Amino acid sequence: MQISKDLIRGNTDTIVLNLLSQQDSYGYQVAKQIKYLSDDAYEINEATLYTVFRRLEKHQDIESYWGDETQGARRKYYRITDSGQQLLTENVQQWDFSKTIIEKLIKGSIDYDKH
C-alpha cells in the first residue's frame, strides 16, 4: 500500500528539514532516504523535491553548497540553517497537535446525550 500524495503534500518541507537536520545531503540521497524511511510507501518525485529545496532556500531555512567530489559529478548539497531548525521544531509541534485532532475527527464518536 502507498500513502496518498495529498496526505504528504503539506508536510514535504518538514520531511526535508528533518532529514537535513540529521546530516547535509544532496537531492538524490534525500529522495532515497524518504523512500527508505517510508518503507517504500512514498517516493518523492524529483520536481517536487527541487521545488521544496528552492522554497526552503528562498526563505533561508536551508542553504546550498557545492561538494568537492573526487569521483563522479559535483553535487549540490543542502544544509539546514538555524531558522530552518526553528521551523522544523515548530512544524513538528504543529504536526503532533494536528495528528491528535485529526485522529479524533476521523475515529471519534459523539455521545449526543452529553452534547
PDB file of N, CA and C in Angstrom, residues 20-105:
ATOM      1  N   LEU A  20      17.618  16.895   6.703  1.00  0.00           N
ATOM      2  CA  LEU A  20      18.788  17.770   6.686  1.00  0.00           C
ATOM      3  C   LEU A  20      19.261  18.131   8.097  1.00  0.00           C
ATOM      4  N   SER A  21      18.381  18.004   9.076  1.00  0.00           N
ATOM      5  CA  SER A  21      18.807  18.266  10.461  1.00  0.00           C
ATOM      6  C   SER A  21      19.723  17.149  10.959  1.00  0.00           C
ATOM      7  N   GLN A  22      19.663  16.000  10.304  1.00  0.00           N
ATOM      8  CA  GLN A  22      20.488  14.867  10.698  1.00  0.00           C
ATOM      9  C   GLN A  22      21.843  14.866   9.998  1.00  0.00           C
ATOM     10  N   GLN A  23      21.858  15.360   8.746  1.00  0.00           N
ATOM     11  CA  GLN A  23      23.125  15.492   8.022  1.00  0.00           C
ATOM     12  C   GLN A  23      22.898  16.261   6.728  1.00  0.00           C
ATOM     13  N   ASP A  24      23.925  16.949   6.273  1.00  0.00           N
ATOM     14  CA  ASP A  24      23.859  17.613   4.974  1.00  0.00           C
ATOM     15  C   ASP A  24      23.654  16.526   3.918  1.00  0.00           C
ATOM     16  N   SER A  25      22.942  16.874   2.864  1.00  0.00           N
ATOM     17  CA  SER A  25      22.665  15.868   1.849  1.00  0.00           C
ATOM     18  C   SER A  25      22.400  16.527   0.510  1.00  0.00           C
ATOM     19  N   TYR A  26      22.306  15.716  -0.521  1.00  0.00           N
ATOM     20  CA  TYR A  26      22.000  16.178  -1.873  1.00  0.00           C
ATOM     21  C   TYR A  26      20.701  15.521  -2.326  1.00  0.00           C
ATOM     22  N   GLY A  27      20.140  16.022  -3.413  1.00  0.00           N
ATOM     23  CA  GLY A  27      18.803  15.630  -3.842  1.00  0.00           C
ATOM     24  C   GLY A  27      18.547  14.144  -3.935  1.00  0.00           C
ATOM     25  N   TYR A  28      19.382  13.441  -4.673  1.00  0.00           N
ATOM     26  CA  TYR A  28      19.154  12.007  -4.871  1.00  0.00           C
ATOM     27  C   TYR A  28      19.185  11.259  -3.536  1.00  0.00           C
ATOM     28  N   GLN A  29      20.105  11.633  -2.666  1.00  0.00           N
ATOM     29  CA  GLN A  29      20.215  10.976  -1.359  1.00  0.00           C
ATOM     30  C   GLN A  29      18.970  11.244  -0.512  1.00  0.00           C
ATOM     31  N   VAL A  30      18.475  12.471  -0.533  1.00  0.00           N
ATOM     32  CA  VAL A  30      17.253  12.813   0.214  1.00  0.00           C
ATOM     33  C   VAL A  30      16.089  11.973  -0.305  1.00  0.00           C
ATOM     34  N   ALA A  31      15.957  11.862  -1.613  1.00  0.00           N
ATOM     35  CA  ALA A  31      14.875  11.058  -2.196  1.00  0.00           C
ATOM     36  C   ALA A  31      14.983   9.598  -1.756  1.00  0.00           C
ATOM     37  N   LYS A  32      16.202   9.058  -1.757  1.00  0.00           N
ATOM     38  CA  LYS A  32      16.409   7.674  -1.309  1.00  0.00           C
ATOM     39  C   LYS A  32      16.060   7.507   0.169  1.00  0.00           C
ATOM     40  N   GLN A  33      16.425   8.488   0.988  1.00  0.00           N
ATOM     41  CA  GLN A  33      16.127   8.416   2.421  1.00  0.00           C
ATOM     42  C   GLN A  33      14.618   8.444   2.673  1.00  0.00           C
ATOM     43  N   ILE A  34      13.910   9.273   1.924  1.00  0.00           N
ATOM     44  CA  ILE A  34      12.448   9.350   2.062  1.00  0.00           C
ATOM     45  C   ILE A  34      11.819   8.006   1.705  1.00  0.00           C
ATOM     46  N   LYS A  35      12.245   7.438   0.610  1.00  0.00           N
ATOM     47  CA  LYS A  35      11.716   6.135   0.198  1.00  0.00           C
ATOM     48  C   LYS A  35      12.016   5.069   1.259  1.00  0.00           C
ATOM     49  N   TYR A  36      13.234   5.085   1.771  1.00  0.00           N
ATOM     50  CA  TYR A  36      13.641   4.106   2.782  1.00  0.00           C
ATOM     51  C   TYR A  36      12.842   4.277   4.076  1.00  0.00           C
ATOM     52  N   LEU A  37      12.758   5.511   4.579  1.00  0.00           N
ATOM     53  CA  LEU A  37      12.058   5.753   5.847  1.00  0.00           C
ATOM     54  C   LEU A  37      10.566   5.432   5.760  1.00  0.00           C
ATOM     55  N   SER A  38      10.004   5.535   4.570  1.00  0.00           N
ATOM     56  CA  SER A  38       8.578   5.234   4.391  1.00  0.00           C
ATOM     57  C   SER A  38       8.345   3.765   4.074  1.00  0.00           C
ATOM     58  N   ASP A  39       9.394   2.949   4.162  1.00  0.00           N
ATOM     59  CA  ASP A  39       9.296   1.530   3.792  1.00  0.00           C
ATOM     60  C   ASP A  39       8.717   1.369   2.382  1.00  0.00           C
ATOM     61  N   ASP A  40       9.184   2.211   1.485  1.00  0.00           N
ATOM     62  CA  ASP A  40       8.772   2.215   0.081  1.00  0.00           C
ATOM     63  C   ASP A  40       7.306   2.593  -0.144  1.00  0.00           C
ATOM     64  N   ALA A  41       6.659   3.166   0.860  1.00  0.00           N
ATOM     65  CA  ALA A  41       5.257   3.565   0.714  1.00  0.00           C
ATOM     66  C   ALA A  41       5.123   4.960   0.107  1.00  0.00           C
ATOM     67  N   TYR A  42       6.232   5.720   0.045  1.00  0.00           N
ATOM     68  CA  TYR A  42       6.197   7.049  -0.558  1.00  0.00           C
ATOM     69  C   TYR A  42       7.509   7.313  -1.271  1.00  0.00           C
ATOM     70  N   GLU A  43       7.375   7.814  -2.478  1.00  0.00           N
ATOM     71  CA  GLU A  43       8.531   8.172  -3.284  1.00  0.00           C
ATOM     72  C   GLU A  43       8.322   9.590  -3.781  1.00  0.00           C
ATOM     73  N   ILE A  44       9.164  10.506  -3.339  1.00  0.00           N
ATOM     74  CA  ILE A  44       9.028  11.902  -3.756  1.00  0.00           C
ATOM     75  C   ILE A  44       9.580  12.048  -5.167  1.00  0.00           C
ATOM     76  N   ASN A  45       8.861  12.763  -6.017  1.00  0.00           N
ATOM     77  CA  ASN A  45       9.396  12.932  -7.368  1.00  0.00           C
ATOM     78  C   ASN A  45      10.393  14.089  -7.388  1.00  0.00           C
ATOM     79  N   GLU A  46      11.259  14.046  -8.364  1.00  0.00           N
ATOM     80  CA  GLU A  46      12.369  14.997  -8.435  1.00  0.00           C
ATOM     81  C   GLU A  46      11.878  16.444  -8.500  1.00  0.00           C
ATOM     82  N   ALA A  47      10.857  16.705  -9.293  1.00  0.00           N
ATOM     83  CA  ALA A  47      10.341  18.073  -9.429  1.00  0.00           C
ATOM     84  C   ALA A  47       9.845  18.605  -8.088  1.00  0.00           C
ATOM     85  N   THR A  48       9.132  17.779  -7.346  1.00  0.00           N
ATOM     86  CA  THR A  48       8.633  18.179  -6.026  1.00  0.00           C
ATOM     87  C   THR A  48       9.784  18.461  -5.080  1.00  0.00           C
ATOM     88  N   LEU A  49      10.768  17.581  -5.065  1.00  0.00           N
ATOM     89  CA  LEU A  49      11.898  17.737  -4.159  1.00  0.00           C
ATOM     90  C   LEU A  49      12.652  19.036  -4.436  1.00  0.00           C
ATOM     91  N   TYR A  50      12.929  19.318  -5.691  1.00  0.00           N
ATOM     92  CA  TYR A  50      13.688  20.531  -6.007  1.00  0.00           C
ATOM     93  C   TYR A  50      12.853  21.793  -5.808  1.00  0.00           C
ATOM     94  N   THR A  51      11.537  21.687  -5.911  1.00  0.00           N
ATOM     95  CA  THR A  51      10.660  22.810  -5.558  1.00  0.00           C
ATOM     96  C   THR A  51      10.763  23.085  -4.057  1.00  0.00           C
ATOM     97  N   VAL A  52      10.784  22.025  -3.260  1.00  0.00           N
ATOM     98  CA  VAL A  52      10.945  22.166  -1.804  1.00  0.00           C
ATOM     99  C   VAL A  52      12.293  22.810  -1.491  1.00  0.00           C
ATOM    100  N   PHE A  53      13.364  22.320  -2.121  1.00  0.00           N
ATOM    101  CA  PHE A  53      14.687  22.904  -1.900  1.00  0.00           C
ATOM    102  C   PHE A  53      14.683  24.403  -2.217  1.00  0.00           C
ATOM    103  N   ARG A  54      14.119  24.789  -3.363  1.00  0.00           N
ATOM    104  CA  ARG A  54      14.096  26.207  -3.756  1.00  0.00           C
ATOM    105  C   ARG A  54      13.309  27.046  -2.754  1.00  0.00           C
ATOM    106  N   ARG A  55      12.151  26.530  -2.337  1.00  0.00           N
ATOM    107  CA  ARG A  55      11.312  27.272  -1.394  1.00  0.00           C
ATOM    108  C   ARG A  55      12.034  27.460  -0.058  1.00  0.00           C
ATOM    109  N   LEU A  56      12.614  26.378   0.467  1.00  0.00           N
ATOM    110  CA  LEU A  56      13.305  26.454   1.753  1.00  0.00           C
ATOM    111  C   LEU A  56      14.540  27.352   1.670  1.00  0.00           C
ATOM    112  N   GLU A  57      15.224  27.313   0.537  1.00  0.00           N
ATOM    113  CA  GLU A  57      16.408  28.158   0.375  1.00  0.00           C
ATOM    114  C   GLU A  57      16.001  29.631   0.250  1.00  0.00           C
ATOM    115  N   LYS A  58      14.918  29.889  -0.456  1.00  0.00           N
ATOM    116  CA  LYS A  58      14.426  31.264  -0.605  1.00  0.00           C
ATOM    117  C   LYS A  58      14.082  31.871   0.754  1.00  0.00           C
ATOM    118  N   HIS A  59      13.515  31.044   1.635  1.00  0.00           N
ATOM    119  CA  HIS A  59      13.146  31.518   2.977  1.00  0.00           C
ATOM    120  C   HIS A  59      14.290  31.384   3.981  1.00  0.00           C
ATOM    121  N   GLN A  60      15.460  31.010   3.495  1.00  0.00           N
ATOM    122  CA  GLN A  60      16.684  30.892   4.290  1.00  0.00           C
ATOM    123  C   GLN A  60      16.587  29.839   5.397  1.00  0.00           C
ATOM    124  N   ASP A  61      15.787  28.799   5.139  1.00  0.00           N
ATOM    125  CA  ASP A  61      15.686  27.682   6.083  1.00  0.00           C
ATOM    126  C   ASP A  61      16.728  26.613   5.780  1.00  0.00           C
ATOM    127  N   ILE A  62      17.240  26.636   4.563  1.00  0.00           N
ATOM    128  CA  ILE A  62      18.373  25.785   4.183  1.00  0.00           C
ATOM    129  C   ILE A  62      19.318  26.628   3.343  1.00  0.00           C
ATOM    130  N   GLU A  63      20.535  26.137   3.189  1.00  0.00           N
ATOM    131  CA  GLU A  63      21.478  26.757   2.276  1.00  0.00           C
ATOM    132  C   GLU A  63      22.169  25.657   1.498  1.00  0.00           C
ATOM    133  N   SER A  64      22.661  26.016   0.321  1.00  0.00           N
ATOM    134  CA  SER A  64      23.297  25.016  -0.534  1.00  0.00           C
ATOM    135  C   SER A  64      24.769  25.349  -0.725  1.00  0.00           C
ATOM    136  N   TYR A  65      25.516  24.322  -1.062  1.00  0.00           N
ATOM    137  CA  TYR A  65      26.933  24.485  -1.398  1.00  0.00           C
ATOM    138  C   TYR A  65      27.336  23.336  -2.309  1.00  0.00           C
ATOM    139  N   TRP A  66      28.380  23.537  -3.050  1.00  0.00           N
ATOM    140  CA  TRP A  66      28.869  22.514  -3.974  1.00  0.00           C
ATOM    141  C   TRP A  66      29.864  21.635  -3.263  1.00  0.00           C
ATOM    142  N   GLY A  67      29.652  20.339  -3.363  1.00  0.00           N
ATOM    143  CA  GLY A  67      30.573  19.381  -2.778  1.00  0.00           C
ATOM    144  C   GLY A  67      31.834  19.271  -3.615  1.00  0.00           C
ATOM    145  N   ASP A  68      32.883  18.818  -2.997  1.00  0.00           N
ATOM    146  CA  ASP A  68      34.149  18.615  -3.691  1.00  0.00           C
ATOM    147  C   ASP A  68      34.288  17.124  -3.953  1.00  0.00           C
ATOM    148  N   GLU A  69      33.661  16.675  -5.023  1.00  0.00           N
ATOM    149  CA  GLU A  69      33.632  15.252  -5.329  1.00  0.00           C
ATOM    150  C   GLU A  69      34.924  14.823  -6.009  1.00  0.00           C
ATOM    151  N   THR A  70      35.518  13.771  -5.509  1.00  0.00           N
ATOM    152  CA  THR A  70      36.723  13.238  -6.130  1.00  0.00           C
ATOM    153  C   THR A  70      36.374  12.224  -7.208  1.00  0.00           C
ATOM    154  N   GLN A  71      35.171  11.674  -7.131  1.00  0.00           N
ATOM    155  CA  GLN A  71      34.711  10.730  -8.145  1.00  0.00           C
ATOM    156  C   GLN A  71      33.335  11.172  -8.633  1.00  0.00           C
ATOM    157  N   GLY A  72      33.144  11.149  -9.925  1.00  0.00           N
ATOM    158  CA  GLY A  72      31.834  11.484 -10.479  1.00  0.00           C
ATOM    159  C   GLY A  72      31.596  12.988 -10.526  1.00  0.00           C
ATOM    160  N   ALA A  73      30.340  13.338 -10.753  1.00  0.00           N
ATOM    161  CA  ALA A  73      29.950  14.739 -10.898  1.00  0.00           C
ATOM    162  C   ALA A  73      29.917  15.451  -9.552  1.00  0.00           C
ATOM    163  N   ARG A  74      30.098  16.761  -9.605  1.00  0.00           N
ATOM    164  CA  ARG A  74      29.952  17.566  -8.393  1.00  0.00           C
ATOM    165  C   ARG A  74      28.493  17.589  -7.996  1.00  0.00           C
ATOM    166  N   ARG A  75      28.255  17.521  -6.716  1.00  0.00           N
ATOM    167  CA  ARG A  75      26.883  17.516  -6.213  1.00  0.00           C
ATOM    168  C   ARG A  75      26.605  18.796  -5.435  1.00  0.00           C
ATOM    169  N   LYS A  76      25.360  19.243  -5.542  1.00  0.00           N
ATOM    170  CA  LYS A  76      24.916  20.386  -4.759  1.00  0.00           C
ATOM    171  C   LYS A  76      24.334  19.832  -3.464  1.00  0.00           C
ATOM    172  N   TYR A  77      24.941  20.204  -2.359  1.00  0.00           N
ATOM    173  CA  TYR A  77      24.499  19.748  -1.041  1.00  0.00           C
ATOM    174  C   TYR A  77      23.654  20.824  -0.382  1.00  0.00           C
ATOM    175  N   TYR A  78      22.804  20.373   0.517  1.00  0.00           N
ATOM    176  CA  TYR A  78      21.943  21.277   1.273  1.00  0.00           C
ATOM    177  C   TYR A  78      22.157  21.033   2.756  1.00  0.00           C
ATOM    178  N   ARG A  79      22.103  22.128   3.518  1.00  0.00           N
ATOM    179  CA  ARG A  79      22.192  22.020   4.975  1.00  0.00           C
ATOM    180  C   ARG A  79      21.134  22.918   5.598  1.00  0.00           C
ATOM    181  N   ILE A  80      20.671  22.520   6.751  1.00  0.00           N
ATOM    182  CA  ILE A  80      19.658  23.284   7.460  1.00  0.00           C
ATOM    183  C   ILE A  80      20.320  24.472   8.156  1.00  0.00           C
ATOM    184  N   THR A  81      19.621  25.585   8.222  1.00  0.00           N
ATOM    185  CA  THR A  81      20.116  26.774   8.919  1.00  0.00           C
ATOM    186  C   THR A  81      19.468  26.830  10.308  1.00  0.00           C
ATOM    187  N   ASP A  82      19.874  27.801  11.098  1.00  0.00           N
ATOM    188  CA  ASP A  82      19.261  27.969  12.420  1.00  0.00           C
ATOM    189  C   ASP A  82      17.769  28.254  12.296  1.00  0.00           C
ATOM    190  N   SER A  83      17.384  29.086  11.332  1.00  0.00           N
ATOM    191  CA  SER A  83      15.950  29.371  11.159  1.00  0.00           C
ATOM    192  C   SER A  83      15.214  28.127  10.669  1.00  0.00           C
ATOM    193  N   GLY A  84      15.881  27.301   9.861  1.00  0.00           N
ATOM    194  CA  GLY A  84      15.281  26.041   9.424  1.00  0.00           C
ATOM    195  C   GLY A  84      15.083  25.081  10.582  1.00  0.00           C
ATOM    196  N   GLN A  85      16.042  25.056  11.492  1.00  0.00           N
ATOM    197  CA  GLN A  85      15.916  24.199  12.677  1.00  0.00           C
ATOM    198  C   GLN A  85      14.747  24.652  13.540  1.00  0.00           C
ATOM    199  N   GLN A  86      14.593  25.966  13.666  1.00  0.00           N
ATOM    200  CA  GLN A  86      13.467  26.513  14.423  1.00  0.00           C
ATOM    201  C   GLN A  86      12.135  26.172  13.740  1.00  0.00           C
ATOM    202  N   LEU A  87      12.094  26.317  12.415  1.00  0.00           N
ATOM    203  CA  LEU A  87      10.888  25.971  11.657  1.00  0.00           C
ATOM    204  C   LEU A  87      10.566  24.490  11.812  1.00  0.00           C
ATOM    205  N   LEU A  88      11.576  23.647  11.758  1.00  0.00           N
ATOM    206  CA  LEU A  88      11.364  22.207  11.946  1.00  0.00           C
ATOM    207  C   LEU A  88      10.731  21.936  13.305  1.00  0.00           C
ATOM    208  N   THR A  89      11.250  22.544  14.352  1.00  0.00           N
ATOM    209  CA  THR A  89      10.709  22.357  15.703  1.00  0.00           C
ATOM    210  C   THR A  89       9.241  22.790  15.758  1.00  0.00           C
ATOM    211  N   GLU A  90       8.944  23.943  15.181  1.00  0.00           N
ATOM    212  CA  GLU A  90       7.561  24.444  15.163  1.00  0.00           C
ATOM    213  C   GLU A  90       6.654  23.512  14.357  1.00  0.00           C
ATOM    214  N   ASN A  91       7.131  23.065  13.203  1.00  0.00           N
ATOM    215  CA  ASN A  91       6.319  22.191  12.352  1.00  0.00           C
ATOM    216  C   ASN A  91       6.054  20.840  13.012  1.00  0.00           C
ATOM    217  N   VAL A  92       7.023  20.309  13.719  1.00  0.00           N
ATOM    218  CA  VAL A  92       6.824  19.029  14.413  1.00  0.00           C
ATOM    219  C   VAL A  92       5.800  19.200  15.531  1.00  0.00           C
ATOM    220  N   GLN A  93       5.879  20.303  16.250  1.00  0.00           N
ATOM    221  CA  GLN A  93       4.872  20.566  17.296  1.00  0.00           C
ATOM    222  C   GLN A  93       3.484  20.700  16.676  1.00  0.00           C
ATOM    223  N   GLN A  94       3.399  21.407  15.566  1.00  0.00           N
ATOM    224  CA  GLN A  94       2.122  21.566  14.867  1.00  0.00           C
ATOM    225  C   GLN A  94       1.612  20.222  14.355  1.00  0.00           C
ATOM    226  N   TRP A  95       2.520  19.390  13.843  1.00  0.00           N
ATOM    227  CA  TRP A  95       2.160  18.056  13.356  1.00  0.00           C
ATOM    228  C   TRP A  95       1.597  17.212  14.506  1.00  0.00           C
ATOM    229  N   ASP A  96       2.271  17.212  15.642  1.00  0.00           N
ATOM    230  CA  ASP A  96       1.806  16.426  16.792  1.00  0.00           C
ATOM    231  C   ASP A  96       0.405  16.864  17.219  1.00  0.00           C
ATOM    232  N   PHE A  97       0.180  18.168  17.253  1.00  0.00           N
ATOM    233  CA  PHE A  97      -1.143  18.686  17.618  1.00  0.00           C
ATOM    234  C   PHE A  97      -2.179  18.289  16.560  1.00  0.00           C
ATOM    235  N   SER A  98      -1.838  18.502  15.292  1.00  0.00           N
ATOM    236  CA  SER A  98      -2.764  18.185  14.194  1.00  0.00           C
ATOM    237  C   SER A  98      -3.103  16.703  14.162  1.00  0.00           C
ATOM    238  N   LYS A  99      -2.100  15.868  14.377  1.00  0.00           N
ATOM    239  CA  LYS A  99      -2.301  14.420  14.355  1.00  0.00           C
ATOM    240  C   LYS A  99      -3.341  14.010  15.401  1.00  0.00           C
ATOM    241  N   THR A 100      -3.257  14.609  16.573  1.00  0.00           N
ATOM    242  CA  THR A 100      -4.206  14.309  17.647  1.00  0.00           C
ATOM    243  C   THR A 100      -5.622  14.732  17.260  1.00  0.00           C
ATOM    244  N   ILE A 101      -5.751  15.919  16.714  1.00  0.00           N
ATOM    245  CA  ILE A 101      -7.075  16.430  16.327  1.00  0.00           C
ATOM    246  C   ILE A 101      -7.655  15.611  15.177  1.00  0.00           C
ATOM    247  N   ILE A 102      -6.847  15.319  14.174  1.00  0.00           N
ATOM    248  CA  ILE A 102      -7.337  14.535  13.032  1.00  0.00           C
ATOM    249  C   ILE A 102      -7.762  13.142  13.480  1.00  0.00           C
ATOM    250  N   GLU A 103      -6.991  12.534  14.358  1.00  0.00           N
ATOM    251  CA  GLU A 103      -7.350  11.206  14.901  1.00  0.00           C
ATOM    252  C   GLU A 103      -8.734  11.266  15.557  1.00  0.00           C
ATOM    253  N   LYS A 104      -8.983  12.307  16.341  1.00  0.00           N
ATOM    254  CA  LYS A 104     -10.296  12.456  16.992  1.00  0.00           C
ATOM    255  C   LYS A 104     -11.406  12.657  15.961  1.00  0.00           C
ATOM    256  N   LEU A 105     -11.121  13.473  14.936  1.00  0.00           N
ATOM    257  CA  LEU A 105     -12.144  13.771  13.939  1.00  0.00           C
ATOM    258  C   LEU A 105     -12.469  12.575  13.057  1.00  0.00           C
TER     259      LEU A 105
END
